[in-house]
PDB file of C-alpha atoms in Angstrom:
ATOM      1  CA  MET Z  63       0.000   0.000   0.000  1.00 44.00           C
ATOM      2  CA  LYS Z  64       1.285   3.431  -0.942  1.00 46.00           C
ATOM      3  CA  GLN Z  65       1.846   5.664   2.055  1.00 47.00           C
ATOM      4  CA  HIS Z  66       1.186   9.406   1.917  1.00 50.00           C
ATOM      5  CA  ARG Z  67       3.032  12.126   3.753  1.00 49.00           C
ATOM      6  CA  HIS Z  68       0.145  12.718   6.152  1.00 56.00           C
ATOM      7  CA  ASP Z  69       0.280   9.039   7.133  1.00 75.00           C
ATOM      8  CA  ALA Z  70       3.894   9.395   8.254  1.00 75.00           C
ATOM      9  CA  LEU Z  71       2.995  12.546  10.208  1.00 80.00           C
ATOM     10  CA  SER Z  72      -0.139  11.215  11.880  1.00 85.00           C
ATOM     11  CA  ILE Z  73      -0.502  11.819  15.612  1.00 87.00           C
ATOM     12  CA  PRO Z  74       0.297   8.209  16.637  1.00 86.00           C
ATOM     13  CA  ASN Z  75       3.414   8.198  14.468  1.00 87.00           C
ATOM     14  CA  LEU Z  76       4.555  11.551  15.847  1.00 89.00           C
ATOM     15  CA  ILE Z  77       4.232  10.102  19.356  1.00 90.00           C
ATOM     16  CA  THR Z  78       6.317   7.126  18.244  1.00 91.00           C
ATOM     17  CA  TYR Z  79       9.025   9.457  16.894  1.00 92.00           C
ATOM     18  CA  PHE Z  80       8.990  11.198  20.266  1.00 93.00           C
ATOM     19  CA  ARG Z  81       9.620   7.850  21.956  1.00 93.00           C
ATOM     20  CA  LEU Z  82      12.634   7.334  19.710  1.00 92.00           C
ATOM     21  CA  LEU Z  83      14.023  10.699  20.815  1.00 94.00           C
ATOM     22  CA  LEU Z  84      13.670   9.664  24.455  1.00 94.00           C
ATOM     23  CA  ILE Z  85      16.104   6.748  24.020  1.00 93.00           C
ATOM     24  CA  PRO Z  86      19.395   8.696  23.930  1.00 94.00           C
ATOM     25  CA  LEU Z  87      18.067  10.951  26.702  1.00 94.00           C
ATOM     26  CA  PHE Z  88      17.438   7.896  28.877  1.00 93.00           C
ATOM     27  CA  ILE Z  89      20.945   6.539  28.253  1.00 92.00           C
ATOM     28  CA  TRP Z  90      22.504   9.913  29.067  1.00 94.00           C
ATOM     29  CA  ALA Z  91      20.548  10.258  32.315  1.00 92.00           C
ATOM     30  CA  TYR Z  92      21.352   6.713  33.421  1.00 89.00           C
ATOM     31  CA  PHE Z  93      25.104   7.016  32.990  1.00 89.00           C
ATOM     32  CA  ARG Z  94      25.001  10.400  34.702  1.00 90.00           C
ATOM     33  CA  GLU Z  95      23.456   8.459  37.618  1.00 85.00           C
ATOM     34  CA  ARG Z  96      20.329  10.577  37.457  1.00 89.00           C
ATOM     35  CA  TYR Z  97      18.120   7.593  38.177  1.00 84.00           C
ATOM     36  CA  ASP Z  98      15.114   9.764  38.954  1.00 85.00           C
ATOM     37  CA  TRP Z  99      15.331  11.254  35.467  1.00 90.00           C
ATOM     38  CA  SER Z 100      15.847   7.811  33.963  1.00 87.00           C
ATOM     39  CA  LEU Z 101      12.745   6.495  35.679  1.00 84.00           C
ATOM     40  CA  ALA Z 102      10.686   9.517  34.607  1.00 90.00           C
ATOM     41  CA  ILE Z 103      11.788   8.999  31.001  1.00 91.00           C
ATOM     42  CA  LEU Z 104      10.826   5.313  31.146  1.00 86.00           C
ATOM     43  CA  VAL Z 105       7.388   6.169  32.526  1.00 87.00           C
ATOM     44  CA  MET Z 106       6.922   8.818  29.832  1.00 91.00           C
ATOM     45  CA  SER Z 107       7.959   6.353  27.143  1.00 89.00           C
ATOM     46  CA  GLY Z 108       5.636   3.648  28.449  1.00 83.00           C
ATOM     47  CA  LEU Z 109       2.632   5.976  28.696  1.00 89.00           C
ATOM     48  CA  SER Z 110       3.383   7.309  25.203  1.00 89.00           C
ATOM     49  CA  ASP Z 111       3.430   3.749  23.893  1.00 85.00           C
ATOM     50  CA  ILE Z 112      -0.033   3.093  25.338  1.00 85.00           C
ATOM     51  CA  ALA Z 113      -1.311   6.449  24.062  1.00 87.00           C
ATOM     52  CA  ASP Z 114      -0.186   6.068  20.451  1.00 85.00           C
ATOM     53  CA  GLY Z 115      -1.704   2.576  20.231  1.00 81.00           C
ATOM     54  CA  TYR Z 116      -5.011   3.748  21.687  1.00 85.00           C
ATOM     55  CA  ILE Z 117      -5.228   6.797  19.414  1.00 87.00           C
ATOM     56  CA  ALA Z 118      -4.341   4.767  16.326  1.00 82.00           C
ATOM     57  CA  ARG Z 119      -7.042   2.174  17.000  1.00 82.00           C
ATOM     58  CA  HIS Z 120      -9.748   4.439  18.418  1.00 82.00           C
ATOM     59  CA  TYR Z 121      -9.496   7.074  15.676  1.00 83.00           C
ATOM     60  CA  HIS Z 122      -8.688   4.671  12.820  1.00 81.00           C
ATOM     61  CA  MET Z 123      -5.193   6.069  12.280  1.00 80.00           C
ATOM     62  CA  ILE Z 124      -3.370   2.752  11.869  1.00 78.00           C
ATOM     63  CA  THR Z 125      -0.808   2.899   9.057  1.00 80.00           C
ATOM     64  CA  ASP Z 126       1.778   0.508   7.660  1.00 76.00           C
ATOM     65  CA  ILE Z 127       4.477   3.008   8.669  1.00 82.00           C
ATOM     66  CA  GLY Z 128       3.203   2.917  12.232  1.00 81.00           C
ATOM     67  CA  LYS Z 129       3.130  -0.879  12.221  1.00 80.00           C
ATOM     68  CA  ILE Z 130       6.857  -0.823  11.436  1.00 82.00           C
ATOM     69  CA  VAL Z 131       8.090   2.164  13.445  1.00 86.00           C
ATOM     70  CA  ASP Z 132       6.162   1.387  16.647  1.00 86.00           C
ATOM     71  CA  PRO Z 133       7.763  -2.030  17.285  1.00 83.00           C
ATOM     72  CA  VAL Z 134      11.148  -0.592  16.284  1.00 86.00           C
ATOM     73  CA  ALA Z 135      10.741   2.056  18.999  1.00 89.00           C
ATOM     74  CA  ASP Z 136       9.754  -0.692  21.449  1.00 84.00           C
ATOM     75  CA  LYS Z 137      12.779  -2.841  20.647  1.00 83.00           C
ATOM     76  CA  LEU Z 138      15.276   0.028  20.723  1.00 89.00           C
ATOM     77  CA  THR Z 139      13.900   1.228  24.058  1.00 88.00           C
ATOM     78  CA  GLN Z 140      14.118  -2.285  25.473  1.00 81.00           C
ATOM     79  CA  ALA Z 141      17.667  -2.685  24.174  1.00 85.00           C
ATOM     80  CA  ALA Z 142      18.675   0.621  25.779  1.00 89.00           C
ATOM     81  CA  MET Z 143      17.159  -0.428  29.120  1.00 85.00           C
ATOM     82  CA  PHE Z 144      18.910  -3.788  29.033  1.00 83.00           C
ATOM     83  CA  PHE Z 145      22.216  -2.251  27.984  1.00 85.00           C
ATOM     84  CA  CYS Z 146      22.192   0.322  30.774  1.00 86.00           C
ATOM     85  CA  ALA Z 147      20.993  -2.038  33.508  1.00 84.00           C
ATOM     86  CA  ALA Z 148      23.546  -4.680  32.491  1.00 84.00           C
ATOM     87  CA  TRP Z 149      26.389  -2.361  33.537  1.00 83.00           C
ATOM     88  CA  LYS Z 150      25.250  -2.717  37.149  1.00 82.00           C
ATOM     89  CA  PHE Z 151      23.693  -6.192  36.900  1.00 84.00           C
ATOM     90  CA  PRO Z 152      25.841  -8.382  34.591  1.00 84.00           C
ATOM     91  CA  ALA Z 153      23.352 -11.275  34.801  1.00 83.00           C
ATOM     92  CA  ILE Z 154      21.026  -9.230  32.592  1.00 85.00           C
ATOM     93  CA  TRP Z 155      23.273  -9.992  29.601  1.00 87.00           C
ATOM     94  CA  ILE Z 156      21.800 -13.518  29.614  1.00 87.00           C
ATOM     95  CA  LEU Z 157      18.288 -12.135  29.314  1.00 85.00           C
ATOM     96  CA  PHE Z 158      19.487  -9.674  26.689  1.00 83.00           C
ATOM     97  CA  GLY Z 159      20.767 -12.615  24.640  1.00 87.00           C
ATOM     98  CA  PHE Z 160      17.344 -14.261  24.825  1.00 88.00           C
ATOM     99  CA  LEU Z 161      15.708 -10.969  23.848  1.00 83.00           C
ATOM    100  CA  ALA Z 162      17.987 -10.768  20.788  1.00 85.00           C
ATOM    101  CA  PHE Z 163      17.058 -14.334  19.822  1.00 90.00           C
ATOM    102  CA  LYS Z 164      13.345 -13.546  20.242  1.00 89.00           C
ATOM    103  CA  GLU Z 165      13.587 -10.475  18.036  1.00 84.00           C
ATOM    104  CA  ILE Z 166      15.468 -12.367  15.316  1.00 89.00           C
ATOM    105  CA  VAL Z 167      12.672 -14.937  15.243  1.00 90.00           C
ATOM    106  CA  MET Z 168      10.076 -12.149  15.146  1.00 88.00           C
ATOM    107  CA  LEU Z 169      11.891 -10.431  12.278  1.00 86.00           C
ATOM    108  CA  PHE Z 170      11.841 -13.686  10.347  1.00 90.00           C
ATOM    109  CA  TRP Z 171       8.107 -14.148  10.914  1.00 88.00           C
ATOM    110  CA  GLY Z 172       7.380 -10.560   9.896  1.00 85.00           C
ATOM    111  CA  TRP Z 173       9.531 -10.793   6.767  1.00 86.00           C
ATOM    112  CA  TYR Z 174       8.070 -14.153   5.761  1.00 88.00           C
ATOM    113  CA  ALA Z 175       4.481 -12.979   6.272  1.00 86.00           C
ATOM    114  CA  LEU Z 176       5.164  -9.812   4.268  1.00 82.00           C
ATOM    115  CA  ARG Z 177       6.713 -11.836   1.455  1.00 86.00           C
ATOM    116  CA  ARG Z 178       3.884 -14.393   1.332  1.00 86.00           C
ATOM    117  CA  THR Z 179       0.883 -12.110   1.901  1.00 84.00           C
ATOM    118  CA  GLY Z 180       2.064  -8.525   1.387  1.00 80.00           C
ATOM    119  CA  THR Z 181       0.665  -7.723   4.833  1.00 79.00           C
ATOM    120  CA  VAL Z 182       2.366  -5.770   7.613  1.00 70.00           C
ATOM    121  CA  ASN Z 183       0.947  -7.045  10.898  1.00 73.00           C
ATOM    122  CA  SER Z 184       0.596  -4.900  14.016  1.00 71.00           C
ATOM    123  CA  ALA Z 185       1.552  -5.831  17.570  1.00 72.00           C
ATOM    124  CA  LYS Z 186      -0.698  -8.209  19.492  1.00 80.00           C
ATOM    125  CA  TRP Z 187      -1.869  -7.937  23.084  1.00 80.00           C
ATOM    126  CA  TYR Z 188       0.692 -10.456  24.353  1.00 81.00           C
ATOM    127  CA  GLY Z 189       3.493  -8.454  22.748  1.00 82.00           C
ATOM    128  CA  LYS Z 190       2.270  -5.371  24.587  1.00 79.00           C
ATOM    129  CA  VAL Z 191       2.080  -7.323  27.848  1.00 84.00           C
ATOM    130  CA  CYS Z 192       5.690  -8.388  27.317  1.00 85.00           C
ATOM    131  CA  THR Z 193       6.676  -4.768  26.737  1.00 79.00           C
ATOM    132  CA  GLY Z 194       4.805  -3.712  29.897  1.00 80.00           C
ATOM    133  CA  VAL Z 195       6.591  -6.323  31.989  1.00 85.00           C
ATOM    134  CA  LEU Z 196       9.975  -5.241  30.639  1.00 82.00           C
ATOM    135  CA  TYR Z 197       9.220  -1.579  31.349  1.00 78.00           C
ATOM    136  CA  ALA Z 198       8.101  -2.367  34.904  1.00 82.00           C
ATOM    137  CA  SER Z 199      11.103  -4.592  35.600  1.00 83.00           C
ATOM    138  CA  MET Z 200      13.666  -2.219  34.163  1.00 79.00           C
ATOM    139  CA  ALA Z 201      12.005   0.652  36.030  1.00 77.00           C
ATOM    140  CA  ALA Z 202      12.555  -1.267  39.273  1.00 81.00           C
ATOM    141  CA  LEU Z 203      16.210  -1.867  38.396  1.00 81.00           C
ATOM    142  CA  VAL Z 204      16.688   1.812  37.591  1.00 75.00           C
ATOM    143  CA  LEU Z 205      14.900   2.965  40.727  1.00 73.00           C
ATOM    144  CA  PHE Z 206      16.774   0.504  42.966  1.00 78.00           C
ATOM    145  CA  PRO Z 207      20.328   0.061  41.602  1.00 74.00           C
ATOM    146  CA  GLY Z 208      21.302  -1.594  44.888  1.00 79.00           C
ATOM    147  CA  LEU Z 209      18.978  -4.600  44.532  1.00 79.00           C
ATOM    148  CA  SER Z 210      20.235  -7.935  45.825  1.00 81.00           C
ATOM    149  CA  GLU Z 211      21.308 -10.655  43.388  1.00 82.00           C
ATOM    150  CA  GLY Z 212      18.363 -12.792  44.486  1.00 83.00           C
ATOM    151  CA  MET Z 213      15.840 -10.092  43.617  1.00 84.00           C
ATOM    152  CA  VAL Z 214      17.523  -9.453  40.261  1.00 85.00           C
ATOM    153  CA  ASP Z 215      17.318 -13.185  39.516  1.00 85.00           C
ATOM    154  CA  VAL Z 216      13.572 -13.162  40.280  1.00 85.00           C
ATOM    155  CA  ILE Z 217      13.055 -10.224  37.924  1.00 86.00           C
ATOM    156  CA  LEU Z 218      15.059 -11.962  35.199  1.00 86.00           C
ATOM    157  CA  LEU Z 219      13.030 -15.159  35.564  1.00 87.00           C
ATOM    158  CA  VAL Z 220       9.748 -13.244  35.310  1.00 87.00           C
ATOM    159  CA  CYS Z 221      10.934 -11.336  32.233  1.00 87.00           C
ATOM    160  CA  GLY Z 222      12.285 -14.473  30.602  1.00 88.00           C
ATOM    161  CA  GLY Z 223       9.029 -16.346  31.187  1.00 88.00           C
ATOM    162  CA  VAL Z 224       6.895 -13.551  29.746  1.00 89.00           C
ATOM    163  CA  MET Z 225       9.212 -13.185  26.740  1.00 89.00           C
ATOM    164  CA  LEU Z 226       8.981 -16.929  26.083  1.00 90.00           C
ATOM    165  CA  MET Z 227       5.181 -16.755  26.310  1.00 89.00           C
ATOM    166  CA  SER Z 228       5.121 -13.859  23.837  1.00 89.00           C
ATOM    167  CA  LEU Z 229       7.403 -15.686  21.400  1.00 90.00           C
ATOM    168  CA  ILE Z 230       5.287 -18.856  21.496  1.00 91.00           C
ATOM    169  CA  LEU Z 231       1.993 -16.991  21.036  1.00 89.00           C
ATOM    170  CA  TYR Z 232       3.378 -14.841  18.205  1.00 90.00           C
ATOM    171  CA  SER Z 233       4.746 -17.917  16.433  1.00 90.00           C
ATOM    172  CA  ARG Z 234       1.396 -19.665  16.804  1.00 90.00           C
ATOM    173  CA  TRP Z 235      -0.435 -16.591  15.466  1.00 89.00           C
ATOM    174  CA  TYR Z 236       1.833 -16.335  12.422  1.00 89.00           C
ATOM    175  CA  ILE Z 237       1.468 -20.036  11.646  1.00 89.00           C
ATOM    176  CA  LEU Z 238      -2.339 -19.769  11.777  1.00 89.00           C
ATOM    177  CA  PHE Z 239      -2.285 -16.506   9.822  1.00 87.00           C
ATOM    178  CA  LEU Z 240      -0.144 -17.953   7.029  1.00 86.00           C
ATOM    179  CA  ARG Z 241      -2.207 -21.145   6.959  1.00 86.00           C
ATOM    180  CA  GLU Z 242      -5.448 -19.177   6.572  1.00 83.00           C
ATOM    181  CA  LYS Z 243      -3.981 -16.923   3.902  1.00 77.00           C
ATOM    182  CA  ALA Z 244      -2.826 -19.974   1.987  1.00 70.00           C
ATOM    183  CA  GLY Z 245      -6.314 -21.557   2.174  1.00 63.00           C
ATOM    184  CA  PRO Z 246      -8.796 -21.330  -0.687  1.00 50.00           C
ATOM    185  CA  GLU Z 247     -11.306 -19.268   1.270  1.00 45.00           C
ATOM    186  CA  ARG Z 248      -8.764 -16.749   2.613  1.00 48.00           C
ATOM    187  CA  THR Z 249     -10.903 -16.360   5.747  1.00 47.00           C
ATOM    188  CA  LYS Z 250     -10.255 -13.674   8.297  1.00 50.00           C
ATOM    189  CA  LEU Z 251      -8.780 -14.316  11.726  1.00 47.00           C
ATOM    190  CA  ARG Z 252     -11.180 -15.166  14.512  1.00 49.00           C
ATOM    191  CA  GLU Z 253     -13.506 -12.453  15.786  1.00 44.00           C
ATOM    192  CA  HIS Z 254     -12.241 -12.749  19.361  1.00 47.00           C
ATOM    193  CA  ASP Z 255      -8.821 -11.536  18.203  1.00 50.00           C
ATOM    194  CA  ILE Z 256     -10.479  -8.337  16.984  1.00 43.00           C
ATOM    195  CA  ALA Z 257     -12.376  -7.949  20.246  1.00 45.00           C
ATOM    196  CA  GLN Z 258      -9.176  -8.443  22.224  1.00 47.00           C
ATOM    197  CA  SER Z 259      -7.391  -5.796  20.169  1.00 44.00           C
ATOM    198  CA  ARG Z 260     -10.104  -3.280  21.107  1.00 44.00           C
ATOM    199  CA  THR Z 261      -9.910  -3.931  24.824  1.00 43.00           C
ATOM    200  CA  SER Z 262      -6.138  -4.430  25.037  1.00 47.00           C
ATOM    201  CA  PRO Z 263      -5.213  -0.802  25.939  1.00 46.00           C
ATOM    202  CA  ILE Z 264      -7.286  -0.951  29.147  1.00 46.00           C
ATOM    203  CA  VAL Z 265      -6.050  -4.426  30.037  1.00 49.00           C
ATOM    204  CA  LEU Z 266      -2.447  -3.557  29.272  1.00 50.00           C
ATOM    205  CA  GLY Z 267      -2.555  -0.360  31.271  1.00 49.00           C
ATOM    206  CA  PHE Z 268      -3.921  -2.228  34.275  1.00 50.00           C
ATOM    207  CA  ILE Z 269      -1.342  -5.029  33.933  1.00 52.00           C
ATOM    208  CA  ALA Z 270       1.546  -2.572  33.578  1.00 50.00           C
ATOM    209  CA  VAL Z 271       0.516  -0.657  36.708  1.00 50.00           C
ATOM    210  CA  VAL Z 272       0.027  -3.823  38.764  1.00 53.00           C
ATOM    211  CA  LEU Z 273       3.355  -5.272  37.661  1.00 53.00           C
ATOM    212  CA  LEU Z 274       5.218  -2.038  38.301  1.00 51.00           C
ATOM    213  CA  VAL Z 275       3.753  -1.596  41.785  1.00 53.00           C
ATOM    214  CA  SER Z 276       4.302  -5.268  42.651  1.00 55.00           C
ATOM    215  CA  VAL Z 277       7.946  -5.293  41.588  1.00 53.00           C
ATOM    216  CA  ILE Z 278       8.736  -2.010  43.327  1.00 52.00           C
ATOM    217  CA  LEU Z 279       7.013  -3.032  46.585  1.00 53.00           C
ATOM    218  CA  THR Z 280       8.833  -6.356  46.553  1.00 55.00           C
ATOM    219  CA  ALA Z 281      12.147  -4.586  45.986  1.00 52.00           C
ATOM    220  CA  VAL Z 282      11.458  -2.159  48.841  1.00 53.00           C
ATOM    221  CA  PHE Z 283      10.516  -5.033  51.169  1.00 54.00           C
ATOM    222  CA  LEU Z 284      13.613  -7.088  50.352  1.00 52.00           C
ATOM    223  CA  ASN Z 285      15.941  -4.097  50.589  1.00 53.00           C
ATOM    224  CA  GLY Z 286      14.409  -3.105  53.889  1.00 53.00           C
ATOM    225  CA  GLY Z 287      14.893  -6.650  55.158  1.00 48.00           C
TER     226      GLY Z 287
END
């Protein structure tokens, strides 16, 4: 599909560009040991991510450019968070390696689906949940750079489990999508997927808040003990 200039400059895409600009600012603040600024930037980025998705769906402003740039902003933000946190918590490099593997698999699925169907697919609810968990976890690591190794290990296990869930569900979705596109009837995906995509911003916002509060309270409790 041909994209017009106004598609690239739509409100959701402008918010996504803003998120990209926050990445070097986050890295700068973290290595300056301004952890309060780093946390504020992460919160701003996470809320912007929820906002651009909601606006795009609610006001029918979804574009192919947005489908590409939005996950790129997600992945670059996640990579920056992992890179910065790994300087203080070397064990995070293991999780970063798994994240890299996950994204390589996702790139393959996206490329293969585009080649076979000419369709650029947007993020699913489980991908957004994975992003929310990563934001909450990295926010805890930024806010509490003195966390114990045990607490860091718990955070890594939670992140790794959610990332594995996201990878499995995405792979399953792509397999079903490609199978349906290859069928003679070329039927659409199930209606409950559409319903879930409409309610996902509310669900994701709630999940992100609960996860963030839970991780932070746990960190405070363990540090206090």
